[in-house]
Amino acid sequence: MTDEFTTQIYYEDDVDESYLEDTTVAVLGYGSQGHAHALNMKESGVDVLVGLREDSSSREAAEAEGLEVGTPAEVAAKAQLISVLVPDTIQAAVYDEIEPHLEDGDTLQFAHGLNIHYNQIQPPAHVDVTMVAPKSPGHLVRRNYENGEGTPGLLAVYQDTTGEATQRALAYAKAIGCARAGVLETTFQEEVETDLFGEQVVLCGGVTSLVKQGYETLVDAGYSPEAAYFECMNELKLIVDLMYEGGLMEMWNSVSDTAEYGGLTRGDRVVDEHARENMEEILEEIQNGDFAREWILENQAGRPGYTQIRQAEQDHEIEEVGERLRSLFSWSEEATEDDAAEVPADD
């Protein structure tokens, strides 16, 4: 192995801010990412507009921050860089509204490449198409910026018509604070496929399934739901925090020798080669577009399957036990209120 990264990483010193001078940026959406991008750029001296539907519940919040708000079509007509930060499921419809207002040399900017990679949005040849994707929820992008810190991000160029797409995207990344921490160069394909894989196999799908099955195993064996909750759900944050701070060895060095030996000798029996085969199947579904087609059809049908499985998740016993236990601890209520206050609704 080499000590050098295989990916280009950019920092603030690599950025020429002049590429956003005399540029009006339209941020479409004012949810978790949208509010962070808009406010951070505004405080970085960028001319920012916010595009929201006329009945959006976020209009008042954006205007209260001194941001000029219009419909997506109205702000796109005034901007040279349009950042599409509405949810993936409505991006194609919003794009149809703004497409007539894309002029030669404009930049169409994304924070996730799903609609471009899977051809739900097919931009014209006369615009640049780029992506700056902070690797963090939007409220942390905002909090880090306010604290003088940065949030790592990804940068990709799908279409470089002007020859300046990378420089303009880097200027955008600096304006929202990502270049303070580091911006990794990638492609739309790599960002989309690895992001979906990580969500489905580890971060959202794999972890939640492991937690529920561990909980069920203990409860079915006669242990109390409360003890099962603490062992399989509550303590997970402590372990993840250690891995986040210093990698796997930081975690192993911090737990007891008993926990380390048990984990090292038993972990691969749980997540074994069969699980690896399932991971490879899921990756193939992402790569060949099966998952994207399934999700698009699910939305077109009104989300019947999604609604059913989400309700089943909500009705799982671990949710009731966890809600009851968390209410006993003063820190949980305070943390929940703080997080709820910081994260705007998607728009």
XYZ file of N, CA and C in Angstrom, residues 136-262:
381
model
N -22.238 15.085 5.136
C -22.811 15.348 6.452
C -24.230 15.883 6.258
N -25.123 15.653 7.217
C -26.417 16.321 7.172
C -26.245 17.838 7.143
N -27.210 18.520 6.570
C -27.103 19.956 6.380
C -26.958 20.757 7.660
N -27.620 20.334 8.736
C -27.522 21.136 9.962
C -26.106 21.131 10.516
N -25.337 20.037 10.233
C -23.942 20.027 10.660
C -23.070 20.851 9.718
N -23.415 20.895 8.439
C -22.712 21.770 7.497
C -22.828 23.217 7.972
N -24.009 23.564 8.398
C -24.249 24.923 8.893
C -23.526 25.169 10.221
N -23.645 24.236 11.154
C -23.038 24.405 12.470
C -21.516 24.505 12.369
N -20.925 23.636 11.552
C -19.473 23.666 11.386
C -19.011 24.994 10.799
N -19.748 25.490 9.826
C -19.390 26.767 9.209
C -19.431 27.884 10.249
N -20.486 27.921 11.039
C -20.631 28.976 12.055
C -19.523 28.889 13.104
N -19.022 27.682 13.335
C -17.948 27.490 14.320
C -16.563 27.693 13.722
N -16.509 28.128 12.472
C -15.226 28.328 11.820
C -14.572 27.040 11.361
N -15.341 25.972 11.328
C -14.821 24.675 10.921
C -15.397 24.305 9.556
N -15.002 23.139 9.052
C -15.469 22.706 7.746
C -16.083 21.323 7.776
N -16.743 20.985 6.689
C -17.333 19.669 6.502
C -16.746 19.056 5.238
N -16.158 17.869 5.299
C -15.617 17.264 4.082
C -16.694 17.115 3.015
N -16.280 17.205 1.766
C -17.238 17.095 0.678
C -16.656 16.389 -0.527
N -17.531 16.040 -1.452
C -17.131 15.438 -2.722
C -17.387 16.429 -3.843
N -16.568 16.362 -4.874
C -16.720 17.225 -6.043
C -16.662 16.370 -7.295
N -17.601 16.609 -8.209
C -17.596 15.874 -9.478
C -18.055 16.796 -10.601
N -17.538 16.553 -11.772
C -17.945 17.294 -12.977
C -18.500 16.291 -13.975
N -19.744 16.482 -14.343
C -20.408 15.605 -15.316
C -20.309 16.171 -16.725
N -20.378 17.499 -16.799
C -20.354 18.165 -18.105
C -19.633 19.499 -17.965
N -18.542 19.669 -18.706
C -17.730 20.887 -18.616
C -17.771 21.601 -19.963
N -18.768 22.423 -20.149
C -18.941 23.143 -21.406
C -18.045 24.366 -21.479
N -17.872 25.039 -20.343
C -17.134 26.298 -20.322
C -15.635 26.106 -20.144
N -15.216 24.931 -19.688
C -13.823 24.725 -19.343
C -13.480 25.224 -17.952
N -14.496 25.727 -17.231
C -14.281 26.289 -15.894
C -15.127 25.591 -14.836
N -15.695 24.451 -15.177
C -16.637 23.797 -14.270
C -15.995 23.418 -12.934
N -14.799 22.859 -12.985
C -14.138 22.452 -11.743
C -13.837 23.655 -10.858
N -13.318 24.729 -11.463
C -12.974 25.913 -10.680
C -14.215 26.537 -10.029
N -15.315 26.557 -10.783
C -16.527 27.151 -10.221
C -17.087 26.270 -9.105
N -17.025 24.964 -9.287
C -17.497 24.061 -8.238
C -16.643 24.178 -6.981
N -15.331 24.341 -7.160
C -14.453 24.520 -6.006
C -14.782 25.816 -5.268
N -15.065 26.867 -6.017
C -15.434 28.132 -5.377
C -16.721 27.966 -4.575
N -17.648 27.199 -5.117
C -18.897 26.898 -4.406
C -18.584 26.106 -3.129
N -17.701 25.101 -3.261
C -17.343 24.276 -2.103
C -16.706 25.109 -0.995
N -15.895 26.080 -1.385
C -15.288 26.948 -0.377
C -16.337 27.832 0.271
N -17.277 28.321 -0.519
C -18.287 29.231 0.008
C -19.197 28.558 1.030
N -19.397 27.250 0.928
C -20.242 26.574 1.918
C -19.420 25.939 3.038
N -18.097 26.061 2.970
C -17.238 25.605 4.059
C -16.563 24.265 3.865
N -16.848 23.577 2.750
C -16.269 22.239 2.572
C -14.756 22.275 2.365
N -14.264 23.299 1.678
C -12.827 23.353 1.389
C -11.996 23.564 2.652
N -12.617 23.989 3.741
C -11.883 24.100 5.008
C -11.426 22.723 5.479
N -12.247 21.703 5.223
C -11.929 20.347 5.683
C -11.279 19.510 4.596
N -11.657 19.731 3.349
C -11.124 18.951 2.240
C -12.226 18.516 1.302
N -11.979 18.646 0.000
C -12.957 18.279 -1.020
C -12.327 17.195 -1.898
N -12.932 16.028 -1.922
C -12.400 14.894 -2.668
C -13.024 14.839 -4.058
N -12.174 14.667 -5.058
C -12.653 14.592 -6.426
C -13.196 13.186 -6.712
N -14.360 13.118 -7.340
C -14.977 11.848 -7.668
C -15.735 12.001 -8.981
N -16.610 11.071 -9.289
C -17.478 11.155 -10.464
C -18.922 11.017 -10.011
N -19.857 11.411 -10.869
C -21.266 11.236 -10.536
C -21.570 9.761 -10.297
N -21.046 8.893 -11.154
C -21.306 7.461 -11.016
C -20.794 6.929 -9.687
N -19.557 7.254 -9.343
C -18.980 6.748 -8.105
C -19.737 7.272 -6.890
N -20.067 8.553 -6.888
C -20.785 9.133 -5.749
C -22.135 8.461 -5.559
N -22.882 8.293 -6.647
C -24.223 7.723 -6.539
C -24.164 6.268 -6.093
N -23.344 5.488 -6.754
C -23.344 4.052 -6.485
C -22.778 3.726 -5.110
N -21.724 4.414 -4.682
C -21.186 4.151 -3.351
C -22.115 4.692 -2.267
N -22.766 5.819 -2.532
C -23.687 6.400 -1.561
C -24.880 5.477 -1.329
N -25.487 4.999 -2.406
C -26.622 4.090 -2.271
C -26.199 2.788 -1.588
N -25.040 2.266 -1.973
C -24.554 1.032 -1.365
C -24.333 1.216 0.133
N -23.657 2.295 0.520
C -23.403 2.540 1.932
C -24.684 2.656 2.732
N -25.664 3.374 2.180
C -26.943 3.544 2.869
C -27.655 2.206 3.056
N -27.718 1.439 1.984
C -28.516 0.211 2.009
C -27.850 -0.920 2.777
N -26.544 -1.065 2.621
C -25.852 -2.236 3.153
C -25.317 -2.015 4.566
N -24.892 -0.786 4.879
C -24.274 -0.541 6.177
C -25.058 0.499 6.982
N -25.046 1.736 6.535
C -25.441 2.857 7.385
C -26.904 2.836 7.806
N -27.786 2.572 6.884
C -29.227 2.638 7.182
C -29.872 1.251 7.199
N -29.586 0.449 6.172
C -30.203 -0.868 6.095
C -29.539 -1.908 6.965
N -28.235 -2.115 6.776
C -27.540 -3.169 7.510
C -27.549 -2.962 9.007
N -27.259 -1.747 9.447
C -27.185 -1.481 10.884
C -28.544 -1.661 11.554
N -29.596 -1.122 10.956
C -30.913 -1.231 11.593
C -31.383 -2.678 11.655
N -31.097 -3.438 10.596
C -31.476 -4.850 10.612
C -30.699 -5.610 11.681
N -29.405 -5.308 11.807
C -28.583 -5.967 12.829
C -29.088 -5.633 14.224
N -29.430 -4.362 14.445
C -29.937 -3.938 15.753
C -31.229 -4.667 16.091
N -32.166 -4.689 15.148
C -33.461 -5.328 15.417
C -33.314 -6.828 15.664
N -32.484 -7.493 14.857
C -32.349 -8.935 15.027
C -31.604 -9.282 16.313
N -30.640 -8.445 16.701
C -29.983 -8.660 17.984
C -30.958 -8.482 19.135
N -31.760 -7.432 19.058
C -32.780 -7.167 20.076
C -33.763 -8.333 20.172
N -34.261 -8.772 19.030
C -35.243 -9.858 19.015
C -34.662 -11.152 19.571
N -33.400 -11.419 19.272
C -32.764 -12.638 19.768
C -32.715 -12.651 21.288
N -32.349 -11.528 21.894
C -32.287 -11.455 23.353
C -33.669 -11.542 23.990
N -34.633 -10.810 23.436
C -35.987 -10.824 24.007
C -36.616 -12.203 23.862
N -36.443 -12.828 22.706
C -36.996 -14.175 22.503
C -36.365 -15.196 23.448
N -35.148 -14.922 23.897
C -34.461 -15.823 24.826
C -34.845 -15.554 26.276
N -35.732 -14.571 26.507
C -36.239 -14.327 27.848
C -35.630 -13.149 28.573
N -34.717 -12.414 27.927
C -34.129 -11.240 28.576
C -35.090 -10.053 28.452
N -34.934 -9.094 29.349
C -35.867 -7.968 29.362
C -35.672 -7.086 28.136
N -36.764 -6.513 27.610
C -36.646 -5.596 26.475
C -35.733 -4.413 26.779
N -35.735 -3.972 28.033
C -34.911 -2.827 28.404
C -33.422 -3.151 28.293
N -33.038 -4.323 28.812
C -31.631 -4.727 28.721
C -31.230 -4.936 27.269
N -32.125 -5.535 26.480
C -31.841 -5.774 25.056
C -31.681 -4.455 24.307
N -32.504 -3.477 24.643
C -32.419 -2.166 23.989
C -31.070 -1.507 24.261
N -30.657 -1.510 25.531
C -29.392 -0.850 25.858
C -28.213 -1.538 25.186
N -28.216 -2.855 25.142
C -27.079 -3.575 24.574
C -27.015 -3.474 23.055
N -28.164 -3.491 22.400
C -28.174 -3.574 20.932
C -28.453 -2.251 20.233
N -28.959 -1.260 20.944
C -29.280 0.026 20.320
C -28.537 1.175 20.986
N -28.737 1.357 22.276
C -28.224 2.547 22.951
C -26.700 2.647 22.893
N -26.015 1.535 23.119
C -24.556 1.584 23.178
C -23.905 1.667 21.796
N -24.697 1.505 20.761
C -24.143 1.581 19.402
C -23.490 2.934 19.152
N -24.100 4.005 19.655
C -23.528 5.346 19.447
C -22.126 5.452 20.049
N -21.915 4.859 21.204
C -20.602 4.925 21.845
C -19.544 4.266 20.963
N -19.887 3.135 20.373
C -18.945 2.413 19.519
C -18.674 3.184 18.233
N -19.722 3.697 17.627
C -19.557 4.448 16.372
C -18.746 5.714 16.600
N -18.969 6.383 17.718
C -18.184 7.588 18.020
C -16.692 7.265 18.084
N -16.351 6.143 18.691
C -14.942 5.757 18.789
C -14.357 5.454 17.410
N -15.112 4.770 16.564
C -14.635 4.472 15.209
C -14.489 5.750 14.398
N -15.429 6.671 14.575
C -15.379 7.945 13.862
C -14.137 8.737 14.255
N -13.808 8.711 15.536
C -12.686 9.503 16.032
C -11.330 8.911 15.667
N -11.232 7.578 15.636
C -9.904 7.003 15.431
C -9.837 5.691 14.687
N -10.912 5.310 13.998
C -10.887 4.074 13.243
C -11.219 2.859 14.089
N -11.093 1.686 13.470
C -11.444 0.455 14.163
C -10.558 0.219 15.385
N -9.251 0.501 15.256
C -8.349 0.221 16.370
C -8.608 1.130 17.565
N -9.083 2.341 17.313
C -9.455 3.213 18.438
C -10.586 2.580 19.228
N -11.518 1.967 18.514
C -12.617 1.287 19.190
C -12.123 0.065 19.943
N -11.332 -0.794 19.277
C -10.841 -2.002 19.950
C -9.978 -1.650 21.154
N -9.184 -0.599 21.051
C -8.331 -0.191 22.166
C -9.119 0.378 23.335
N -10.359 0.797 23.076
C -11.149 1.451 24.121
C -12.079 0.509 24.857
N -12.467 -0.595 24.221
C -13.352 -1.537 24.896
C -12.516 -2.527 25.711
N -13.180 -3.339 26.493
C -12.464 -4.311 27.328
C -11.847 -5.405 26.453
N -10.840 -6.096 27.015
C -10.235 -7.211 26.293
C -11.263 -8.301 26.008
N -12.191 -8.477 26.933
C -13.246 -9.473 26.736
C -14.106 -9.109 25.530
N -14.496 -7.817 25.462
C -15.309 -7.361 24.340
C -14.537 -7.480 23.035
N -13.254 -7.143 23.078
C -12.448 -7.204 21.856
C -12.315 -8.642 21.362
N -11.970 -9.554 22.268
C -11.802 -10.944 21.855
C -13.120 -11.515 21.328
N -14.203 -11.244 22.044
C -15.507 -11.745 21.604
C -15.900 -11.186 20.247
